[in-house]
C-alpha cells in the first residue's frame, strides 16, 4: 500500500481488465486512467480520494455500479462519459461540483442522488441519460449548464431550486416525456432552445424576472396548451413558439416591442393572439 498516486492513462484501454481495487494510500488518480476499459465491472476506490479526474471512466461500458468515497469533493468533466451500463450512483455529501459531460451518455442510469452541497452543474452533465426518470436539483445550485439534461427522453419529473438564476441553452432539449416543470421565481435567464422539442410539455409559467423569450425556446412543444408570459418580457425571439401546434390563444404582455422571425410559425391551432400597442417590429414569417 505504498502507492499514493496513479498517473494519467495508466490503464488506458485495458479492454480485458475486469476488476480493480485501489488502496486507501492513493490520494490522486490522473485523467483517462480507465478510459476504454470496456470489460471493467468492479471498482473499489480509495477512501481518501478527493477528486474523480477528467475522463477517468470514459467508455467503461461494462460498469453497472460504483461506490464513490465520502472523501470526494469534485467529479470532473467527462468522468463517467458513455458509461452506458451504469444504473445508479450516489454522490457523496462533500461533492460541490458536477463537471461538464460528467454523466453524459449514461443511458442506463435510472436514479441519481445529488447532495445539498452541490452548487454547480456543468454543460451536458446529464445529457443523453435516456433512462433517468426524475431528479431533484439541490438548493445551492444557481445555474444549469447548456445541454444539462438534453435528450433525457424518459425524464418525467424535475425539481428546480429557489436558488436557481439561469437555465442554459438546450438545457432540456428533447425531454419528450416531461409534462410539466415549475420554474422558480429566482430565474432571470432562460437560454436559447432550453425546452426545444419537449413534446409532452402541456403548460409553463415564465418567472417575472425574465425579460426575453429566447429563440427556439419552445420550438416543437406540440402539447403546450397554456403559457404565462410576465410583463417583464420585451422580446419574443426567433421561432420561440414555432410548431406549438396545440396552442390556441396567447396574450403578449404590454412591454413586448419585438416579435421575431417564425415566432409562431406552424402554430396550426392558434385562433387568437393579442398584440400589445408597444410592438414596433413583427419580423419575417412570424405567423
PDB file of C-alpha atoms in Angstrom, residues 12 42 48 52 66 74 85 92 124 153 173 190 199 223 248:
ATOM      1  CA  UNK A  12      -5.865   3.303 -20.772  1.00  0.00           C
ATOM      2  CA  UNK A  42     -15.875  -3.978 -10.376  1.00  0.00           C
ATOM      3  CA  UNK A  48      -9.135   9.099   0.673  1.00  0.00           C
ATOM      4  CA  UNK A  52     -12.673  11.853  -9.832  1.00  0.00           C
ATOM      5  CA  UNK A  66     -19.669   2.052  -8.371  1.00  0.00           C
ATOM      6  CA  UNK A  74     -15.496  17.087  -7.141  1.00  0.00           C
ATOM      7  CA  UNK A  85     -24.432   0.250 -18.303  1.00  0.00           C
ATOM      8  CA  UNK A  92     -21.179  11.823  -1.587  1.00  0.00           C
ATOM      9  CA  UNK A 124     -24.261  18.447 -20.673  1.00  0.00           C
ATOM     10  CA  UNK A 153     -36.097  11.232 -23.063  1.00  0.00           C
ATOM     11  CA  UNK A 173     -33.816  19.781 -25.336  1.00  0.00           C
ATOM     12  CA  UNK A 190     -33.610  31.000 -19.805  1.00  0.00           C
ATOM     13  CA  UNK A 199     -43.255  17.357 -26.986  1.00  0.00           C
ATOM     14  CA  UNK A 223     -48.641  19.549 -26.435  1.00  0.00           C
ATOM     15  CA  UNK A 248     -54.951  28.008 -29.278  1.00  0.00           C
TER      16      UNK A 248
END
